[in-house]
PDB file of C-alpha atoms in Angstrom:
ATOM      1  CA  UNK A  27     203.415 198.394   7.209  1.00 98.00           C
ATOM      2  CA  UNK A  28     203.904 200.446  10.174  1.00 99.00           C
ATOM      3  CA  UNK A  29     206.863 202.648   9.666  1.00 99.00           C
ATOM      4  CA  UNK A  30     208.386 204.904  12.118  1.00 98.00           C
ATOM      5  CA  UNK A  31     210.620 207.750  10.927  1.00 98.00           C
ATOM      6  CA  UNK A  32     213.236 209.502  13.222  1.00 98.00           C
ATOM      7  CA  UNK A  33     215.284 212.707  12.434  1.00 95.00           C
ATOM      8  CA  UNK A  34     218.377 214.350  13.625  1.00 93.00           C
ATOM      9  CA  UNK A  35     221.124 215.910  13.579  1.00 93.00           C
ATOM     10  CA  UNK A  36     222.884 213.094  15.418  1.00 95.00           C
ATOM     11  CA  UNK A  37     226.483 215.095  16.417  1.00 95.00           C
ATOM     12  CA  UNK A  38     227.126 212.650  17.414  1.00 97.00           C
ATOM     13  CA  UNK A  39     224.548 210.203  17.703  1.00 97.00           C
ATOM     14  CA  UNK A  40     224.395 208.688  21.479  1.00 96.00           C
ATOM     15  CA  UNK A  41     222.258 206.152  23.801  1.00 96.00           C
ATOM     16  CA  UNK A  42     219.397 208.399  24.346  1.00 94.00           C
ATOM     17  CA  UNK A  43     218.893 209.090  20.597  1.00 95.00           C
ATOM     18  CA  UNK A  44     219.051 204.744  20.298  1.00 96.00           C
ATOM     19  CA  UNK A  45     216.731 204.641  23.179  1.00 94.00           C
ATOM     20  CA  UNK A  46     213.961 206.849  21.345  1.00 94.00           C
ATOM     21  CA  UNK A  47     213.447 204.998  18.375  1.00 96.00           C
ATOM     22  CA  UNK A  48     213.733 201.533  19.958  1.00 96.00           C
ATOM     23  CA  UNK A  49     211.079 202.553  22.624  1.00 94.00           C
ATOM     24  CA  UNK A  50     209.027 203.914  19.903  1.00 96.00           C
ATOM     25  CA  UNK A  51     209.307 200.433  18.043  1.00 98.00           C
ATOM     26  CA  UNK A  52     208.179 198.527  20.882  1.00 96.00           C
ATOM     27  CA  UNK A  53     205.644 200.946  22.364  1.00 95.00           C
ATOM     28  CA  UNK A  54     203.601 201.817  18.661  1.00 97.00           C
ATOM     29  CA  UNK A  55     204.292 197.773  17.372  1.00 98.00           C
ATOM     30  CA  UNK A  56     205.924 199.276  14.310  1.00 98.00           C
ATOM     31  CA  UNK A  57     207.641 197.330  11.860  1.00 99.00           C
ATOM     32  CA  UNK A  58     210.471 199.461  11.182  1.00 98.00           C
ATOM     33  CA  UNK A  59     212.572 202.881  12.112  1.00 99.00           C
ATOM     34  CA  UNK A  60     213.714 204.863   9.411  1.00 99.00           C
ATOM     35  CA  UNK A  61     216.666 206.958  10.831  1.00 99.00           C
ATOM     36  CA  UNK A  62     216.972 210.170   8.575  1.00 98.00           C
ATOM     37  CA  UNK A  63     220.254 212.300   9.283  1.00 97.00           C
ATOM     38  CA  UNK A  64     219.690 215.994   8.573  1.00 94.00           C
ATOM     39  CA  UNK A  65     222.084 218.184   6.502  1.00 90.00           C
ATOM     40  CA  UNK A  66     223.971 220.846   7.394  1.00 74.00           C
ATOM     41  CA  UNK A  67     224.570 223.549   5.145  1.00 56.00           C
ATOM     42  CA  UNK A  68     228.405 224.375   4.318  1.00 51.00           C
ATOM     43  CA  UNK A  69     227.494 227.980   4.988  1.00 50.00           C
ATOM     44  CA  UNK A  70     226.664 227.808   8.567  1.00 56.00           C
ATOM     45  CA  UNK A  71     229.134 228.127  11.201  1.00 59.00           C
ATOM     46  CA  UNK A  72     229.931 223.806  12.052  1.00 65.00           C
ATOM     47  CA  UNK A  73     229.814 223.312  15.531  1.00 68.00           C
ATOM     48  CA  UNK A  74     230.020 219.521  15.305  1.00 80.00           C
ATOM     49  CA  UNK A  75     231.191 217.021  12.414  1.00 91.00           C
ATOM     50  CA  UNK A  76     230.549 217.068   8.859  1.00 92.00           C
ATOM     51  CA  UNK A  77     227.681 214.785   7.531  1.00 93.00           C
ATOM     52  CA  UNK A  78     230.139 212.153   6.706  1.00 95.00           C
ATOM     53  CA  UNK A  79     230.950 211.589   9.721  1.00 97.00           C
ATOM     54  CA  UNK A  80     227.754 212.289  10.809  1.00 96.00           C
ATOM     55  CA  UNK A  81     226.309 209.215   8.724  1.00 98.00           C
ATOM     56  CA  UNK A  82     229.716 207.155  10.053  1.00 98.00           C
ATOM     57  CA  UNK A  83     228.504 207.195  13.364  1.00 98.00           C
ATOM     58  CA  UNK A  84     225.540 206.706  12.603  1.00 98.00           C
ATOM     59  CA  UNK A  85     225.567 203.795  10.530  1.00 98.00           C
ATOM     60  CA  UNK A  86     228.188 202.237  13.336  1.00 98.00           C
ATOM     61  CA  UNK A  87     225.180 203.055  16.147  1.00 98.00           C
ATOM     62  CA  UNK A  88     222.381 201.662  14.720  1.00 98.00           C
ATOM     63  CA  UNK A  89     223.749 198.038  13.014  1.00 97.00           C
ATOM     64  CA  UNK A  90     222.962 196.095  15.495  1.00 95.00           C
ATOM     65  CA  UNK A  91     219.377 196.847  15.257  1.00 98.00           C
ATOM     66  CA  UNK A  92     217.869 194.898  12.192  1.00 98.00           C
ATOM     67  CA  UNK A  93     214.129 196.901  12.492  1.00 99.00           C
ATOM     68  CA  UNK A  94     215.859 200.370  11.604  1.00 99.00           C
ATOM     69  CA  UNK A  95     217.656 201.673   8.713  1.00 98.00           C
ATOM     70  CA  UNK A  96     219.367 204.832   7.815  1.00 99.00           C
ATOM     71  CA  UNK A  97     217.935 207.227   4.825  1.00 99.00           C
ATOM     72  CA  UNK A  98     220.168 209.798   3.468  1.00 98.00           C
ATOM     73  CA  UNK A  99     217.059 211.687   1.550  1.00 98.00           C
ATOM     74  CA  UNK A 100     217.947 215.131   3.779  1.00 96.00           C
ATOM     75  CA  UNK A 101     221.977 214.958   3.598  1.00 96.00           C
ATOM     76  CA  UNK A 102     221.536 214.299  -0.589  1.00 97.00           C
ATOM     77  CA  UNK A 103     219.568 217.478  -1.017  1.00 95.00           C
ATOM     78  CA  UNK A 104     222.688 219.559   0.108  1.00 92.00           C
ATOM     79  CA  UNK A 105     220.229 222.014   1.386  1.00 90.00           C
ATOM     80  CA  UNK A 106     218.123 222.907   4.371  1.00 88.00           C
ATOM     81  CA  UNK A 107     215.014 220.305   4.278  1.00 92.00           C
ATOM     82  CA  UNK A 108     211.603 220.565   6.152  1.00 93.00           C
ATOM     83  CA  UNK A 109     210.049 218.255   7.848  1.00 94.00           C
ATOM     84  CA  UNK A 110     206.980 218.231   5.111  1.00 96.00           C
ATOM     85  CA  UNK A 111     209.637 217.926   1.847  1.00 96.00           C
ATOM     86  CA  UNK A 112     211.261 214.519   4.091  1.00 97.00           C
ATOM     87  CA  UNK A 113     207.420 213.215   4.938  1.00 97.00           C
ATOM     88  CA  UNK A 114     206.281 213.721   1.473  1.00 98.00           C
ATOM     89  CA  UNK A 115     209.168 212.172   0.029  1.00 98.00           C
ATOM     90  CA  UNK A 116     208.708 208.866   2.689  1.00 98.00           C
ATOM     91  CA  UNK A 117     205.087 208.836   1.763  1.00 96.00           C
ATOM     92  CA  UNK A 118     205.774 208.473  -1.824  1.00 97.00           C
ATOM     93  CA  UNK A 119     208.452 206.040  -1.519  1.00 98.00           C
ATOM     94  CA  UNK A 120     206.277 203.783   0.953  1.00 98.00           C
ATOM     95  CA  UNK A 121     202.532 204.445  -0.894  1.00 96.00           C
ATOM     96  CA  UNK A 122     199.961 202.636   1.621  1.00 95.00           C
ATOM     97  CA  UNK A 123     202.218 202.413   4.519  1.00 98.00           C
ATOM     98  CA  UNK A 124     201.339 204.173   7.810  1.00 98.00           C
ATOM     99  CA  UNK A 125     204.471 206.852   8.658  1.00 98.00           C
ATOM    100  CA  UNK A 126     204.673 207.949  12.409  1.00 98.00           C
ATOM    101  CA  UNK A 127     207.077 210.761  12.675  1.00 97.00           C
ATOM    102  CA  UNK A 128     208.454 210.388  16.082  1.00 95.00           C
ATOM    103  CA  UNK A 129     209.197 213.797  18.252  1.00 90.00           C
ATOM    104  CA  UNK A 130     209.923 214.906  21.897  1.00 84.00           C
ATOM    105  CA  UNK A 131     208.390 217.506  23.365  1.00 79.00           C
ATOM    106  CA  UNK A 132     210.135 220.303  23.115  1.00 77.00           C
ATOM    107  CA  UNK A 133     209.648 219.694  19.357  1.00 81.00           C
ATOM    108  CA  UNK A 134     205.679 219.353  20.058  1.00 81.00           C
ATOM    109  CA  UNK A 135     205.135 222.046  22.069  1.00 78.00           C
ATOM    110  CA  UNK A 136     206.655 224.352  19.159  1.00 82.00           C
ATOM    111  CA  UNK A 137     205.235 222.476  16.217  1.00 84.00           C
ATOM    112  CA  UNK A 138     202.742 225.063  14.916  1.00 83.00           C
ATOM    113  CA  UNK A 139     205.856 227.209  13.844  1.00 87.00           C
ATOM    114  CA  UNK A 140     207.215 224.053  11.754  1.00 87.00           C
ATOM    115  CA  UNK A 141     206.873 225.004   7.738  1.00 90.00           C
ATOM    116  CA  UNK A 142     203.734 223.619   6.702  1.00 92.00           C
ATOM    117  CA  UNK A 143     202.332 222.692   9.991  1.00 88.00           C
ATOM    118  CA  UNK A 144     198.758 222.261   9.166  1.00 89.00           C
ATOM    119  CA  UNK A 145     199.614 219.475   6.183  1.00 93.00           C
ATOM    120  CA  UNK A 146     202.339 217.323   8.058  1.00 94.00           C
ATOM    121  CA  UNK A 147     199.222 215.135   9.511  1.00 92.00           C
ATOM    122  CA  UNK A 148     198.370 214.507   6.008  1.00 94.00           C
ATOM    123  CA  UNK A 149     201.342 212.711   5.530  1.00 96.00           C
ATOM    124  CA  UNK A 150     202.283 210.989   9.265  1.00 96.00           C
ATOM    125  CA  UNK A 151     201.055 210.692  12.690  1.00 95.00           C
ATOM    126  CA  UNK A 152     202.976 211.767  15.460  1.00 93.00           C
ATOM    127  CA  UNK A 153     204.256 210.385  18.173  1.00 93.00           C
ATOM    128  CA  UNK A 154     205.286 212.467  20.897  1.00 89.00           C
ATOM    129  CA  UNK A 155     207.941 211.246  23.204  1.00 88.00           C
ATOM    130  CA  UNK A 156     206.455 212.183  26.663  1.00 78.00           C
ATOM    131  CA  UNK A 157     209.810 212.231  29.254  1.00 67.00           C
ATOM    132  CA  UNK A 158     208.710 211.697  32.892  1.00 61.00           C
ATOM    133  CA  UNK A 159     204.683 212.511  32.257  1.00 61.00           C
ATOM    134  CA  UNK A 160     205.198 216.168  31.290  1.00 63.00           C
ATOM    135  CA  UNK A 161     202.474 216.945  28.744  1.00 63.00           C
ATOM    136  CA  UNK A 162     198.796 216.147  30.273  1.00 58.00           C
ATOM    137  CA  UNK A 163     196.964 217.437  27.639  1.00 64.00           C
ATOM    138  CA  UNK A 164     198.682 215.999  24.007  1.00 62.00           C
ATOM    139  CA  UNK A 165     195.850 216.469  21.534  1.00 66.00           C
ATOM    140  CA  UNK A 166     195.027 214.278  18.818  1.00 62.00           C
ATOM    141  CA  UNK A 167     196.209 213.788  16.122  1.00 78.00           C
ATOM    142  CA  UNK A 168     199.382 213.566  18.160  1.00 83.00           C
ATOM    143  CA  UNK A 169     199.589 210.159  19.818  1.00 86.00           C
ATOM    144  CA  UNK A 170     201.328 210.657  23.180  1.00 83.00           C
ATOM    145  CA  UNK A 171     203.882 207.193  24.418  1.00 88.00           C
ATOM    146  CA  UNK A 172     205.480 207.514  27.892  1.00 81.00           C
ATOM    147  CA  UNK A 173     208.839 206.544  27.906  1.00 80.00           C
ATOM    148  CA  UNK A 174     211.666 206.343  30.097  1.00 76.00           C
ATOM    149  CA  UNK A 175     214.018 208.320  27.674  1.00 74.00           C
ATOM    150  CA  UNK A 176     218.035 208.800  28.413  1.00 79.00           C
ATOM    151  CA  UNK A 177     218.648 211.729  29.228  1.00 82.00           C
ATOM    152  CA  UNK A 178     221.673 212.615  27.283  1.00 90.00           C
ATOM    153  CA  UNK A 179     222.711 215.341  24.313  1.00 91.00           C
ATOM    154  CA  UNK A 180     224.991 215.765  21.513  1.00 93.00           C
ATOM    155  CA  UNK A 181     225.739 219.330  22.861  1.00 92.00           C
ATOM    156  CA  UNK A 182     226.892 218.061  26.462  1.00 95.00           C
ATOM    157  CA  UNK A 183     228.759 215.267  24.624  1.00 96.00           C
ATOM    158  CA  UNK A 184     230.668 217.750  22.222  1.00 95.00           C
ATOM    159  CA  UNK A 185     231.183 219.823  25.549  1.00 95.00           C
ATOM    160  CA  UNK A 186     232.460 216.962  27.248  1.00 95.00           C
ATOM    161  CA  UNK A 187     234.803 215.570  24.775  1.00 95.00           C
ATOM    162  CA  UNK A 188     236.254 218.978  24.373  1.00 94.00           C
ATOM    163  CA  UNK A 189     237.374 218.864  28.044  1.00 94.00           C
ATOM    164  CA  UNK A 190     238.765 215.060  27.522  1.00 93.00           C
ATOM    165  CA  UNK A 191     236.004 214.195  30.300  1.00 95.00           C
ATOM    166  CA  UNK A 192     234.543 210.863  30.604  1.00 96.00           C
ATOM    167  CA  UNK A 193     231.480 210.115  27.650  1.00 97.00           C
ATOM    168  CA  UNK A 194     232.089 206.386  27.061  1.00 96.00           C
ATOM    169  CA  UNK A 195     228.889 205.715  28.789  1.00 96.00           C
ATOM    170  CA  UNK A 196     226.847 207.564  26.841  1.00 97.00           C
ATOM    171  CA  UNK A 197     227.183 206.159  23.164  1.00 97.00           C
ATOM    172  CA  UNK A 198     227.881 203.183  21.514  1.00 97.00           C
ATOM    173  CA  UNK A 199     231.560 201.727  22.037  1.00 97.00           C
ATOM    174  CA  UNK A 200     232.052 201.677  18.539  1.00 98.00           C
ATOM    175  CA  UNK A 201     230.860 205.449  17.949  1.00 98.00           C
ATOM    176  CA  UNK A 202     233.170 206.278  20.921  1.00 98.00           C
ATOM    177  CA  UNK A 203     235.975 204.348  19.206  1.00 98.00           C
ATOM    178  CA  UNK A 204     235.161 206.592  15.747  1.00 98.00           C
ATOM    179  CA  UNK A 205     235.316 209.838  17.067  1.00 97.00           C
ATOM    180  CA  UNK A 206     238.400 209.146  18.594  1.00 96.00           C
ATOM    181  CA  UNK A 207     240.224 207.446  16.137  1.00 97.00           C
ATOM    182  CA  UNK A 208     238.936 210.734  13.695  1.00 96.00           C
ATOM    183  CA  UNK A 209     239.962 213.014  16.158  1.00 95.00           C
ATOM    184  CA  UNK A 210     236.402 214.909  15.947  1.00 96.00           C
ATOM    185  CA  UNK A 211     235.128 217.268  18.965  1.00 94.00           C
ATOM    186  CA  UNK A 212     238.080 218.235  20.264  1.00 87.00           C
ATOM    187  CA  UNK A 213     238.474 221.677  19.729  1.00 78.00           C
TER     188      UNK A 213
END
């Protein structure tokens, strides 16, 4: 089985984070998305939501898609977790199956300071999520898919909702719905 995996902080999850993963589907044939949430530690300043809510959202964003599913592996540790403790964990849960880590490029073009670097291929491939044909030279073993991606963030979103401005658009109805009816992001 080809299995994508997709992580985040998702604060809140929105279209363009939807967008990536569903592209990726289509473009690498894959057979499913495994969306994994990442925790945040208790002792760090929260600029968002707590991973509750977090996982709320998300689970209310990505229902409607029967190819991906949500995996709490990162939130249970209750601790910062690295890329290569997530991948090694997926690996061992899905022996024989091909994992493609999926990342944009921002996250590429600073992925030889990621813990562990030089083992992660060991575990996935990885696609890199090229917006508007920015990278030219994406070396293997990175697998490069052009994508028209939505251009959206969590951080405009928070900023947004803060200043009661207009962010219906930009994330499913029923994760708009949430984080008003929980009264998150506004201060």
């Amino acid at each position: 089985m080809r299995i994508g995996v997709f992580g985040g902080t998702f604060d809140p999850v929105h279209n363009g984070h939807i967008n990536a993963f569903a592209e990726t589907y289509i473009g690498m044939e894959l057979d499913k998305v495994i969306v994994v949430p990442t925790f945040i530690s208790p002792f760090k300043k929260q600029t968002g939501s707590s991973d509750r809510h977090r996982l709320n959202m998300l689970k209310l964003a990505v229902k409607d898609y029967d190819f991906a599913e949500i995996d709490t592996f990162e939130i249970d540790q209750h601790q910062v977790t690295y890329t290569f403790d997530t991948l090694k964990y997926l690996h061992e849960k899905y022996p024989g199956d091909e994992l493609y880590f999926i990342i944009g490029t921002d996250h590429y073009i600073s992925f030889d300071k990621w813990a562990n670097a030089d083992k992660l291929h060991e575990l996935a491939k990885f696609v890199v999520l090229d917006r508007n044909d920015e990278l030219y030279n994406v070396k293997a073993p990175f697998i490069k898919l052009n994508t028209n991606i939505f251009e959206v963030s969590s951080t405009l979103i928070r900023e947004r909702l803060k200043t009661n401005t207009e962010v219906r658009h930009l994330m499913h109805e029923n994760v708009y719905g949430y984080i008003k009816e929980q009264r998150l992001y506004e201060t």
